[in-house]
PDB file of C-alpha atoms in Angstrom:
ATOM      1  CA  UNK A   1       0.000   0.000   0.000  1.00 73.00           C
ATOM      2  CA  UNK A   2       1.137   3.764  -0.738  1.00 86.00           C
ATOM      3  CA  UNK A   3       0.344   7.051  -1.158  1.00 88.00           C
ATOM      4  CA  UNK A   4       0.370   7.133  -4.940  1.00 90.00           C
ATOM      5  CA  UNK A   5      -2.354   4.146  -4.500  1.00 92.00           C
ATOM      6  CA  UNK A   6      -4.588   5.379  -2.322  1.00 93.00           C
ATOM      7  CA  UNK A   7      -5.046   8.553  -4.466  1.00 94.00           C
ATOM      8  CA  UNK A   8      -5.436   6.635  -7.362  1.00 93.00           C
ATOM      9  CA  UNK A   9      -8.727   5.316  -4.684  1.00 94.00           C
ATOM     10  CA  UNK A  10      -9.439   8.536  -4.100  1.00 95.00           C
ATOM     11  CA  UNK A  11      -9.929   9.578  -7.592  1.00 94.00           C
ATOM     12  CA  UNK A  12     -11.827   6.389  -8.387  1.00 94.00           C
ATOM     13  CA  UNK A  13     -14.352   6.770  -5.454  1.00 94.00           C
ATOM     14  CA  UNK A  14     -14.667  10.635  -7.118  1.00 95.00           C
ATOM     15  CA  UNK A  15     -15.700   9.079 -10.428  1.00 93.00           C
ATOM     16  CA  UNK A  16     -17.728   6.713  -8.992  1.00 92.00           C
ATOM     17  CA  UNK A  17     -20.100   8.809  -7.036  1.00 93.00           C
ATOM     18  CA  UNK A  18     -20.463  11.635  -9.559  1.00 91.00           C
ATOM     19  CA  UNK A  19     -21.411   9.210 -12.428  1.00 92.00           C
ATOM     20  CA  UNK A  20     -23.323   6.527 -10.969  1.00 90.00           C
ATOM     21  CA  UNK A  21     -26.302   8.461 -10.627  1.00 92.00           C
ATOM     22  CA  UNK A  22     -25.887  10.678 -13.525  1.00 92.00           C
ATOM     23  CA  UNK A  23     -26.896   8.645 -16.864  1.00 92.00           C
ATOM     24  CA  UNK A  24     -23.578   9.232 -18.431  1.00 90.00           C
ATOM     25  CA  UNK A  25     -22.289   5.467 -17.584  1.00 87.00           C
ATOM     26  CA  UNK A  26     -19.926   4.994 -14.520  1.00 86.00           C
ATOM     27  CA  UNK A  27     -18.706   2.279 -16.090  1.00 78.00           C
ATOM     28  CA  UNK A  28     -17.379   3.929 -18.907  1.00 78.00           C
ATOM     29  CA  UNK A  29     -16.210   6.483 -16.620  1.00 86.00           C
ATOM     30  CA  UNK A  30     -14.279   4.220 -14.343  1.00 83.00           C
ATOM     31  CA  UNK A  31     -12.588   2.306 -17.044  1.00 77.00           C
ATOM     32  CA  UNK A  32     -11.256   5.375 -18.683  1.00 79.00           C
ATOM     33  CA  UNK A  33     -10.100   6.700 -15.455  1.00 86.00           C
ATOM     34  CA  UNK A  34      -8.326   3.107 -14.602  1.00 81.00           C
ATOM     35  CA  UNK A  35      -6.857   2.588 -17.907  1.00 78.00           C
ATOM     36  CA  UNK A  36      -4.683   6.605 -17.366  1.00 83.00           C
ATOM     37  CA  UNK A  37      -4.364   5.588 -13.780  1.00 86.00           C
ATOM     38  CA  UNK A  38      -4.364   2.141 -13.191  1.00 85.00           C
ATOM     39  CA  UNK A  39      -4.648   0.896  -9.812  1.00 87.00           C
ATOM     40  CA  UNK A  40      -1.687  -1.756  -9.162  1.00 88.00           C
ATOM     41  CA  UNK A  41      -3.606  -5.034  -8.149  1.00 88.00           C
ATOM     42  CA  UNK A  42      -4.858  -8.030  -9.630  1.00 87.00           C
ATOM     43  CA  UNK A  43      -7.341  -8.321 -12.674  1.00 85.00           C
ATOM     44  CA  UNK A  44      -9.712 -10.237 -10.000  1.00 87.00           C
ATOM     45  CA  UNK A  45      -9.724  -7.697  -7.702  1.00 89.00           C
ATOM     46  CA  UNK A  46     -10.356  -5.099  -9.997  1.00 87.00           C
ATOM     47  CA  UNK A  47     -13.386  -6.501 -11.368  1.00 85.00           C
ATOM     48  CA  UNK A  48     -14.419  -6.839  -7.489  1.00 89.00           C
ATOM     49  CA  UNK A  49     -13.396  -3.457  -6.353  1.00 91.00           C
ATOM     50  CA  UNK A  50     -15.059  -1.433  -9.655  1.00 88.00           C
ATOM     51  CA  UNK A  51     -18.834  -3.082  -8.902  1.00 87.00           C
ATOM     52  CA  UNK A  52     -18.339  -3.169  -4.712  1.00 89.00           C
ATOM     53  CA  UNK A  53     -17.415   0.576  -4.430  1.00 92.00           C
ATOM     54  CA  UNK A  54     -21.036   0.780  -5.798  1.00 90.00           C
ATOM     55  CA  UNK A  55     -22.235   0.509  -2.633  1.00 91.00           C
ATOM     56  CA  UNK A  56     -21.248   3.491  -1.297  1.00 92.00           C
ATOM     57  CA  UNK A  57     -23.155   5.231  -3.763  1.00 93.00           C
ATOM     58  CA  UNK A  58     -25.901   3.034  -3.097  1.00 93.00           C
ATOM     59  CA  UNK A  59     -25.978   3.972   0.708  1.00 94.00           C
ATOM     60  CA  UNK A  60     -26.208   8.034  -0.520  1.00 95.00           C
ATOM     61  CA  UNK A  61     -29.717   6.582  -1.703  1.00 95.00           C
ATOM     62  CA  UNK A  62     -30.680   5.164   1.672  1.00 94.00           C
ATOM     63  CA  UNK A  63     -29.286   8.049   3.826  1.00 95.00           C
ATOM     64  CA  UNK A  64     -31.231  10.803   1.013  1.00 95.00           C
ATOM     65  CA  UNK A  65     -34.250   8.990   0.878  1.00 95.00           C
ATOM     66  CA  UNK A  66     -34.434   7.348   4.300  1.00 94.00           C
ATOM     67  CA  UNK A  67     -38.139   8.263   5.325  1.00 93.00           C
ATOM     68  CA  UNK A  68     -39.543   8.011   2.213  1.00 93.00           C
ATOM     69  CA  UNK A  69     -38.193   4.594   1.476  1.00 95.00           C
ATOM     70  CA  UNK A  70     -39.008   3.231   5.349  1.00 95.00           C
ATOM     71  CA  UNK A  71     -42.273   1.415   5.776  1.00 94.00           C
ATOM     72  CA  UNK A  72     -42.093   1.642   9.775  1.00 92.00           C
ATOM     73  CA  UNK A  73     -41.556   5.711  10.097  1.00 90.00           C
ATOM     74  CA  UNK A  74     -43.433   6.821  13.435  1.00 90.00           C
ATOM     75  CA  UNK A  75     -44.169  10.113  11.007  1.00 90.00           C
ATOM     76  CA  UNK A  76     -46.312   8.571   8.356  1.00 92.00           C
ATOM     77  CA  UNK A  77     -49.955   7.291   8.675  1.00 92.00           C
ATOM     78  CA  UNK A  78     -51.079   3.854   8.038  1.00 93.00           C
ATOM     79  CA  UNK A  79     -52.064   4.625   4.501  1.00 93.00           C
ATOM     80  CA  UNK A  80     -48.336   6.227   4.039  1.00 93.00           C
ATOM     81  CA  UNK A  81     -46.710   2.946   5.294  1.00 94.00           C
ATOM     82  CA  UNK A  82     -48.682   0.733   2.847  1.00 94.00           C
ATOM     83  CA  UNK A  83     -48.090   3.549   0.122  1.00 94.00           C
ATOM     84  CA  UNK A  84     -44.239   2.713   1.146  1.00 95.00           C
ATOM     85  CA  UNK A  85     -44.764  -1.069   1.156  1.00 96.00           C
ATOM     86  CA  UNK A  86     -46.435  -0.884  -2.433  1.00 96.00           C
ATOM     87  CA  UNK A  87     -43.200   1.231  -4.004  1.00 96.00           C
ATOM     88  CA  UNK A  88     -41.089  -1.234  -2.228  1.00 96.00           C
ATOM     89  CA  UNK A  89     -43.192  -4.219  -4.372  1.00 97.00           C
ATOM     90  CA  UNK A  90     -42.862  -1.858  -7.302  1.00 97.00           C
ATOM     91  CA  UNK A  91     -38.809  -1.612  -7.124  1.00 96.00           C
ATOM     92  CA  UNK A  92     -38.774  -5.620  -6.679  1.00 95.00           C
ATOM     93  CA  UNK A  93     -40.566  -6.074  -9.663  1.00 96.00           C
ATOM     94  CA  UNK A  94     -38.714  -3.760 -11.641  1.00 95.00           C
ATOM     95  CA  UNK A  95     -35.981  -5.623 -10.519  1.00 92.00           C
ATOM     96  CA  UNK A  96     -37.041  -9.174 -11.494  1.00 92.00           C
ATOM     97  CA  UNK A  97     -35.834  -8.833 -14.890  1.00 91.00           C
ATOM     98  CA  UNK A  98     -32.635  -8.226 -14.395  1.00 85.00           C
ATOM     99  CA  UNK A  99     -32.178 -10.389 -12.015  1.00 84.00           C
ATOM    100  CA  UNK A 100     -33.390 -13.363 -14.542  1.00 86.00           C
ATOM    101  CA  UNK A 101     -31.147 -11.898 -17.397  1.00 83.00           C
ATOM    102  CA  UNK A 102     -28.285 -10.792 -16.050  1.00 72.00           C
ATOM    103  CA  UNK A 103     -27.548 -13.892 -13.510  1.00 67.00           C
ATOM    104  CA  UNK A 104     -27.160 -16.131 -16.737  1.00 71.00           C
ATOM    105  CA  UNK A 105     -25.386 -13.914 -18.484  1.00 65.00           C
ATOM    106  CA  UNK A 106     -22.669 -12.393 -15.958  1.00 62.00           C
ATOM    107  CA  UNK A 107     -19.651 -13.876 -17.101  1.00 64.00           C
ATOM    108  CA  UNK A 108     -20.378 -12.914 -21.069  1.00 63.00           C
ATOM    109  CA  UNK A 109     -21.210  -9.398 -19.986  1.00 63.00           C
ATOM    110  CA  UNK A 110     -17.598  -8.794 -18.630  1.00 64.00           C
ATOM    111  CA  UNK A 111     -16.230 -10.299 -21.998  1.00 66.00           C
ATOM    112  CA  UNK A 112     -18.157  -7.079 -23.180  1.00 65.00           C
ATOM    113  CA  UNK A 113     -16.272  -4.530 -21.006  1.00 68.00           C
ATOM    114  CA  UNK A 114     -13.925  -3.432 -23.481  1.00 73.00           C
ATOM    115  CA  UNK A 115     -13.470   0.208 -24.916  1.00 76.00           C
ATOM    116  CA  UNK A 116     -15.140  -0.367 -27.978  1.00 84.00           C
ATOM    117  CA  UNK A 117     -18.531  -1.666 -27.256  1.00 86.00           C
ATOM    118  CA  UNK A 118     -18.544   1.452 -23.945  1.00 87.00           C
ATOM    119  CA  UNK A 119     -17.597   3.711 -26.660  1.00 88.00           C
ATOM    120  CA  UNK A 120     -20.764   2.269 -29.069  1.00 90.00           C
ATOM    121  CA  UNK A 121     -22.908   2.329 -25.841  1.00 91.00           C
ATOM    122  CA  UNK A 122     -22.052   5.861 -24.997  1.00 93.00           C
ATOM    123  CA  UNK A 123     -22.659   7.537 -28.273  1.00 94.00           C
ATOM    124  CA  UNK A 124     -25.686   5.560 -29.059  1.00 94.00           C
ATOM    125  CA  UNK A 125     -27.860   5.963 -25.953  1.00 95.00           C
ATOM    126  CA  UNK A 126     -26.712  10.239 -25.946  1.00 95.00           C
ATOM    127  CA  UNK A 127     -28.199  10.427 -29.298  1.00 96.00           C
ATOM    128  CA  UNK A 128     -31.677   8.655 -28.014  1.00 95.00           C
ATOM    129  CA  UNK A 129     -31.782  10.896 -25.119  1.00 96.00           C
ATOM    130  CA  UNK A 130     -31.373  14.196 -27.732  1.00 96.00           C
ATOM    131  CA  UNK A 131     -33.893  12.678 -29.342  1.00 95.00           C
ATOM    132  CA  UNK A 132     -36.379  11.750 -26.857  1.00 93.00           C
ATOM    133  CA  UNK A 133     -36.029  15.431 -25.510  1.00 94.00           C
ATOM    134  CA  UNK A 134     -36.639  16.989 -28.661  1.00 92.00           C
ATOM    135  CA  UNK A 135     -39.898  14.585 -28.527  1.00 90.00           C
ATOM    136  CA  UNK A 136     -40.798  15.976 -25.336  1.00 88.00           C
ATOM    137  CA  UNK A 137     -40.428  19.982 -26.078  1.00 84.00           C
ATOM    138  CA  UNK A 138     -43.396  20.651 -24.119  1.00 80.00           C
ATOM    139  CA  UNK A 139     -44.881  17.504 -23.646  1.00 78.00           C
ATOM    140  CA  UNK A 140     -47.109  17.098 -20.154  1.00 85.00           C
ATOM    141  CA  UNK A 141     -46.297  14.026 -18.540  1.00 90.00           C
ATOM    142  CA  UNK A 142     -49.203  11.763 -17.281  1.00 93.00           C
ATOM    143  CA  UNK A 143     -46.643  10.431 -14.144  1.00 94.00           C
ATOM    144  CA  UNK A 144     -45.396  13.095 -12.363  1.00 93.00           C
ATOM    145  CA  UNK A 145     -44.150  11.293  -8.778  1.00 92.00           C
ATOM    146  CA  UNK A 146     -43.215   7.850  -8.568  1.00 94.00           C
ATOM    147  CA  UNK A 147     -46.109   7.000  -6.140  1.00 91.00           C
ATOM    148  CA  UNK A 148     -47.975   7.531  -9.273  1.00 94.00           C
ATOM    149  CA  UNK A 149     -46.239   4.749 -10.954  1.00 96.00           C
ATOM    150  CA  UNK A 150     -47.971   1.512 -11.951  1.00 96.00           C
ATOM    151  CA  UNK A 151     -46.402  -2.212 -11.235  1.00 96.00           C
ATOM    152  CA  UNK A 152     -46.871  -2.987 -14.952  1.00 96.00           C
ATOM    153  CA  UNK A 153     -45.336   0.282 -15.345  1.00 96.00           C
ATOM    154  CA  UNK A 154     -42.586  -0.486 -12.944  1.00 96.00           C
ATOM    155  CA  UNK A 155     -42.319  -4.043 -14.860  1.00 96.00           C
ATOM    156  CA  UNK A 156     -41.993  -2.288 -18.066  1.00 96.00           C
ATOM    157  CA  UNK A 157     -38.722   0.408 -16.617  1.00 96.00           C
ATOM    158  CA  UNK A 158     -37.492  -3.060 -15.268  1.00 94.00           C
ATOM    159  CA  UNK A 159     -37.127  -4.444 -18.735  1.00 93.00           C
ATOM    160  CA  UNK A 160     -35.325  -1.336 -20.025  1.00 94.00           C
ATOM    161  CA  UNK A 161     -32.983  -1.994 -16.840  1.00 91.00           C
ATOM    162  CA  UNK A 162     -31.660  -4.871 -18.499  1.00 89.00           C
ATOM    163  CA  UNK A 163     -29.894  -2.652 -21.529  1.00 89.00           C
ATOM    164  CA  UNK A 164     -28.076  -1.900 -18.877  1.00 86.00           C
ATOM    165  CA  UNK A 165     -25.943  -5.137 -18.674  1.00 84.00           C
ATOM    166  CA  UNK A 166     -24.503  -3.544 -21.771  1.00 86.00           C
ATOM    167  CA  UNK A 167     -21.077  -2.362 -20.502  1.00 83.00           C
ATOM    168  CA  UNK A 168     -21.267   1.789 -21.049  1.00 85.00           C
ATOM    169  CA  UNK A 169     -25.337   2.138 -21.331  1.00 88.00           C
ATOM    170  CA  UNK A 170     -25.201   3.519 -17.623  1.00 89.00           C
ATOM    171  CA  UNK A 171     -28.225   2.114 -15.385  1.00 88.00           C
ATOM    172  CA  UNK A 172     -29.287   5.442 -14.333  1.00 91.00           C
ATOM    173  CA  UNK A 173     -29.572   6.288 -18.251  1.00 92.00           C
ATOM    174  CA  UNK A 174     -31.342   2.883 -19.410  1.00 93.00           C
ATOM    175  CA  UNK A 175     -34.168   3.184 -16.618  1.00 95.00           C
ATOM    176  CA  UNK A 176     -34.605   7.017 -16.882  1.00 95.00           C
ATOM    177  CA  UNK A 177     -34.799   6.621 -20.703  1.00 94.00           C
ATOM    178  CA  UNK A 178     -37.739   3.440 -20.492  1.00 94.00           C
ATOM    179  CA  UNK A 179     -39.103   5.666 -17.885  1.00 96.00           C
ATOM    180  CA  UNK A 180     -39.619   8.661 -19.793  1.00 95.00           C
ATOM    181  CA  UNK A 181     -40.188   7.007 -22.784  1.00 94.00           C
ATOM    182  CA  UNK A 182     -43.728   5.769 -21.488  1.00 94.00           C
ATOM    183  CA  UNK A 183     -44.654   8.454 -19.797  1.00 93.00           C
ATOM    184  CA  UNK A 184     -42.801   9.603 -16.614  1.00 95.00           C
ATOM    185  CA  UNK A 185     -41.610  13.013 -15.983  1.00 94.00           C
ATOM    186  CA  UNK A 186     -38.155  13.686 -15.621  1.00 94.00           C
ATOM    187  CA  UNK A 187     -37.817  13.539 -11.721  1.00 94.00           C
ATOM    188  CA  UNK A 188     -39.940  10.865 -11.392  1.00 95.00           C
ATOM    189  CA  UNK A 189     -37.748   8.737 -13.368  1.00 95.00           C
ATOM    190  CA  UNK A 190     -34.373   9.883 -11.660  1.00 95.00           C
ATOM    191  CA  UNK A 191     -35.753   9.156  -8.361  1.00 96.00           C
ATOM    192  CA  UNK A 192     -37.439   5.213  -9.053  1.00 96.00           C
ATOM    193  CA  UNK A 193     -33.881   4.550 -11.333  1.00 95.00           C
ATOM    194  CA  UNK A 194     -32.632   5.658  -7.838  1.00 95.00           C
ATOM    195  CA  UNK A 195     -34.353   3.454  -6.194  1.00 96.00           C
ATOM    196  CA  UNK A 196     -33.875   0.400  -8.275  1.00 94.00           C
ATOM    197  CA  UNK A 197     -30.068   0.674  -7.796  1.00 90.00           C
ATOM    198  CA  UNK A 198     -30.696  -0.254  -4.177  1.00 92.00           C
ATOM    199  CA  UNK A 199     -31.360  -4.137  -4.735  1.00 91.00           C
ATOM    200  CA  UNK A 200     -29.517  -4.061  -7.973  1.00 86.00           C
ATOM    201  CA  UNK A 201     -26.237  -2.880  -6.490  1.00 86.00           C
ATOM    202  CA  UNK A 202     -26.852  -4.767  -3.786  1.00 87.00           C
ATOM    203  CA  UNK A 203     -26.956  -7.881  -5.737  1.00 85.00           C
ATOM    204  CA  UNK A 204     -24.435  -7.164  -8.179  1.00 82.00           C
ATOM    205  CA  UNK A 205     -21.924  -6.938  -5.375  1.00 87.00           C
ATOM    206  CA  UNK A 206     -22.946  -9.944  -3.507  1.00 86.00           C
ATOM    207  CA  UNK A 207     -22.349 -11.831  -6.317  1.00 83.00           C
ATOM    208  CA  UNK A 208     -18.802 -10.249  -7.464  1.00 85.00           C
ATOM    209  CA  UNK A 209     -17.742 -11.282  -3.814  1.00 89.00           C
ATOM    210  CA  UNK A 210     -18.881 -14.706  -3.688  1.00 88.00           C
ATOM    211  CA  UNK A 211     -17.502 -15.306  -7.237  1.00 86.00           C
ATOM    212  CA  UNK A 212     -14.322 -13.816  -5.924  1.00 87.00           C
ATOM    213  CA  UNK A 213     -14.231 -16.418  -2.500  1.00 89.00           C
ATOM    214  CA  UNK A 214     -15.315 -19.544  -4.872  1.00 88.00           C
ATOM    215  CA  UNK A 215     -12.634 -18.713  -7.335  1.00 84.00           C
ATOM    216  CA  UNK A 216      -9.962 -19.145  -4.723  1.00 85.00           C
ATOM    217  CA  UNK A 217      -9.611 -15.386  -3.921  1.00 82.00           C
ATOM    218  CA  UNK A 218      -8.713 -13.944  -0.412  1.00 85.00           C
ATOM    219  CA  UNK A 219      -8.728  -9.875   0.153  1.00 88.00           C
ATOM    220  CA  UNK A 220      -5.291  -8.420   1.690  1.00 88.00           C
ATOM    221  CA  UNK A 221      -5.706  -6.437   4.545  1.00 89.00           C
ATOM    222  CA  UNK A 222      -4.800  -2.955   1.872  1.00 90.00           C
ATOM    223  CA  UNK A 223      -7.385  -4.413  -0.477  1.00 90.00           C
ATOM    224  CA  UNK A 224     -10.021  -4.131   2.211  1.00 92.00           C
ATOM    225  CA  UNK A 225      -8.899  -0.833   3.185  1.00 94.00           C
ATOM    226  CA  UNK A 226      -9.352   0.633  -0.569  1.00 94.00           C
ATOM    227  CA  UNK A 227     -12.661  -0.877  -1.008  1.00 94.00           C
ATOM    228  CA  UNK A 228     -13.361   0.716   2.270  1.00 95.00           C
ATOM    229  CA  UNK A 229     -11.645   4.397   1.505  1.00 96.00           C
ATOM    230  CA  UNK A 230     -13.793   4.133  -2.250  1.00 95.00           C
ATOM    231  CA  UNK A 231     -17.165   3.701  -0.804  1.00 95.00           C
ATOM    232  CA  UNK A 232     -16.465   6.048   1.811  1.00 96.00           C
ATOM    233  CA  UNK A 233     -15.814   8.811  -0.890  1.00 96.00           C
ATOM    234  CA  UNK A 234     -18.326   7.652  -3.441  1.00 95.00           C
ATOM    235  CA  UNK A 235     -20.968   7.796  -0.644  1.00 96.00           C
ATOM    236  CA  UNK A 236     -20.044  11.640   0.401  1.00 96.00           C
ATOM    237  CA  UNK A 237     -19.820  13.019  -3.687  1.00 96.00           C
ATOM    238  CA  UNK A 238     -22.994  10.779  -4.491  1.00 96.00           C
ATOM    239  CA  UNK A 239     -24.770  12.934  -1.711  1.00 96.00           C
ATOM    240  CA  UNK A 240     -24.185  15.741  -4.025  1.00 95.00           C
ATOM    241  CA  UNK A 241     -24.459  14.541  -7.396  1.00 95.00           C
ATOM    242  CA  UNK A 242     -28.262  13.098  -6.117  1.00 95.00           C
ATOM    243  CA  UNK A 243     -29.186  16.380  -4.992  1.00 95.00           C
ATOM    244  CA  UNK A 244     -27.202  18.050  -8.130  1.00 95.00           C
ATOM    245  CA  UNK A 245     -28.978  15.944 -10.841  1.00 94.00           C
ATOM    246  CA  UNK A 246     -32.562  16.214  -8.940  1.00 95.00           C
ATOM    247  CA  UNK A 247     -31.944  19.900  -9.136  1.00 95.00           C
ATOM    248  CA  UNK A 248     -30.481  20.289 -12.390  1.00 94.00           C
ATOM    249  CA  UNK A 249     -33.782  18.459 -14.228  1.00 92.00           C
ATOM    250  CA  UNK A 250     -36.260  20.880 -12.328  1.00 90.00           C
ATOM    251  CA  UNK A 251     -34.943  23.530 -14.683  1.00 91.00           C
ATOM    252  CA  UNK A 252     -32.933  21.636 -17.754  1.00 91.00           C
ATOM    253  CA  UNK A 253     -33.426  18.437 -20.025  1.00 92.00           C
ATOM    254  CA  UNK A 254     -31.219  15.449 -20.495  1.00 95.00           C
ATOM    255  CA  UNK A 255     -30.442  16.736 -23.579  1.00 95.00           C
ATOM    256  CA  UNK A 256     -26.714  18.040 -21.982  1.00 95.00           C
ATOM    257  CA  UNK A 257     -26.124  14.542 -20.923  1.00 95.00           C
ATOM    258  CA  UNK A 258     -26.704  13.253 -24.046  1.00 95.00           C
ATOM    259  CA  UNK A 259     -24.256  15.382 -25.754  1.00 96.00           C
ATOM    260  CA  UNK A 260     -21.942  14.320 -23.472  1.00 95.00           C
ATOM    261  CA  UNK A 261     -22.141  10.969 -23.458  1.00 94.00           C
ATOM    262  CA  UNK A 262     -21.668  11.445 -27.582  1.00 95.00           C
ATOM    263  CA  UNK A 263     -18.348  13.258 -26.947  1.00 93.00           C
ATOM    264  CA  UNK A 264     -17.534  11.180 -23.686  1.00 90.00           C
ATOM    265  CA  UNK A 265     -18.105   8.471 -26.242  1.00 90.00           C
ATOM    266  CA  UNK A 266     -15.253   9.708 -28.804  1.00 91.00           C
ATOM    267  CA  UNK A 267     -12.881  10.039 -26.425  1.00 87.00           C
ATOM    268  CA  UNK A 268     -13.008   6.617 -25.281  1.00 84.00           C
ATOM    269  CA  UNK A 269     -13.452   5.450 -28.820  1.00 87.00           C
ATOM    270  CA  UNK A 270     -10.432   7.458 -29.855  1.00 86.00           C
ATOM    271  CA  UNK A 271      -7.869   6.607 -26.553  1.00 80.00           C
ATOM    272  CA  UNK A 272      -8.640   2.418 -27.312  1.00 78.00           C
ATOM    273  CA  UNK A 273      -8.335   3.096 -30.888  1.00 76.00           C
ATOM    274  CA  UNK A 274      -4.892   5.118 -30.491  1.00 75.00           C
ATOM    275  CA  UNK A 275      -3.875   2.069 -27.514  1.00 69.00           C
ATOM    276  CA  UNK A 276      -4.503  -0.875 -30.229  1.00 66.00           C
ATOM    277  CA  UNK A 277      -2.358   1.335 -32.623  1.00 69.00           C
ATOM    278  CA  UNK A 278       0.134   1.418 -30.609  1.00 69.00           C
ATOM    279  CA  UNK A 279       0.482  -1.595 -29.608  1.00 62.00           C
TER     280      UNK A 279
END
């Protein structure tokens, strides 16, 4: 363990919580970043400690959205608690698909994380949210909060959850895409693709670790500490990005993201392109 490392953490944990929640694709995000800075330790725990440190962002979900998201709060009436119950059935559906999909298909999904299909991802899904938002100049949306939201409806965003296996279609941007795609307003869709990330993350890392333990892996006492350190720090910036993005969209589009997830998209495209070159 050094110095130089535990920057390189540092900056990770940074990416991580400013991008997870933002649909510009943490993934794409994070590999970039590791491929200039590259944190010295094995290609297994890599894999483990770029899907784990999601769960300090994850936690900035829990900690934001604490009494709305607890059934059992001495503040809300009996009607508010079964209100709570019913979007906590909602998010489990939505998550059901995923779940079915991407258990299968784990180990050909990281045979995906490469440069070039992020790259693809990036550009393609910035020019569908341009697109959707030119759609939507003025639309009025018929779902406005996500207590408004339907279980088929939360089925439906569920399915669009599964793009997201694609390495470099970002989560966030998948589900708040589907979601506004069939009729949810902007911050209705941030906050349920929020919300979904809970049991997906969750999940995600639960299985990364186990895989990691079966496989004959064992985490050194500095490898605990960095996966520590990075969830600490994507926890505290995804506190801010939350509240920046749920801001932002009361007075912008997506359409901003989307152009820069087409020139994030470039870049990435251009830096493998120049690597293979090179090499």
């Amino acid at each position: 363990m050094s110095f130089v490392e535990i920057l390189k953490v540092v900056v990770l944990g940074i990416v991580e919580g400013f991008t997870e929640w933002l649909p510009i694709s943490s993934t794409g995000h994070m590999i970039l970043v590791d491929e200039i800075i590259h944190l010295d330790v094995s290609e297994a725990y890599r894999e483990v400690f770029m899907v784990v440190i999601q769960l300090g962002a994850i936690l900035a979900v829990l900690v934001l959205y604490f009494h709305k998201l607890n059934p059992f709060s001495n503040r809300k009436s009996e009607a508010q608690k079964r209100g709570t119950l019913r979007l906590w059935a909602k998010i489990i559906v939505a998550c059901i698909p995923a779940a079915v999909v991407g258990l299968p298909l784990d180990n050909f999904m990281n045979k995906l994380l490469n440069g070039y299909v992020v790259s693809a991802m990036l550009i393609i899904y910035g020019v569908f949210f341009i697109l959707l938002e030119k759609r939507n100049q003025n639309a009025r949306f018929p779902i406005d909060r996500v207590t408004q939201i339907s279980f088929q409806t939360a089925a439906i965003i569920g399915c669009f959850q599964v793009l997201a296996l694609i390495p470099g279609t970002s989560r966030s941007g998948a589900t708040i895409l589907g979601a506004m795609l069939i009729g949810c307003s902007r911050g209705a869709a941030a906050e349920f693709s929020f919300f979904l990330g809970i049991p997906v993350m969750f999940g995600a890392s639960l299985l990364k670790i186990v895989k990691f333990f079966i496989e004959g892996g064992a985490f050194k006492g500095y490898e605990v500490f960095y996966l520590l350190l990075g969830m600490v720090i994507a926890f505290a910036v995804s506190v801010y990005s939350i509240k920046f993005l749920m801001g932002y969209i009361r007075r912008h589009d997506f359409k901003f993201f989307g152009y820069y997830r087409i020139i994030l998209g470039l870049i990435v495209l251009s830096y493998f392109g120049i690597s293979a070159l090179a090499s």
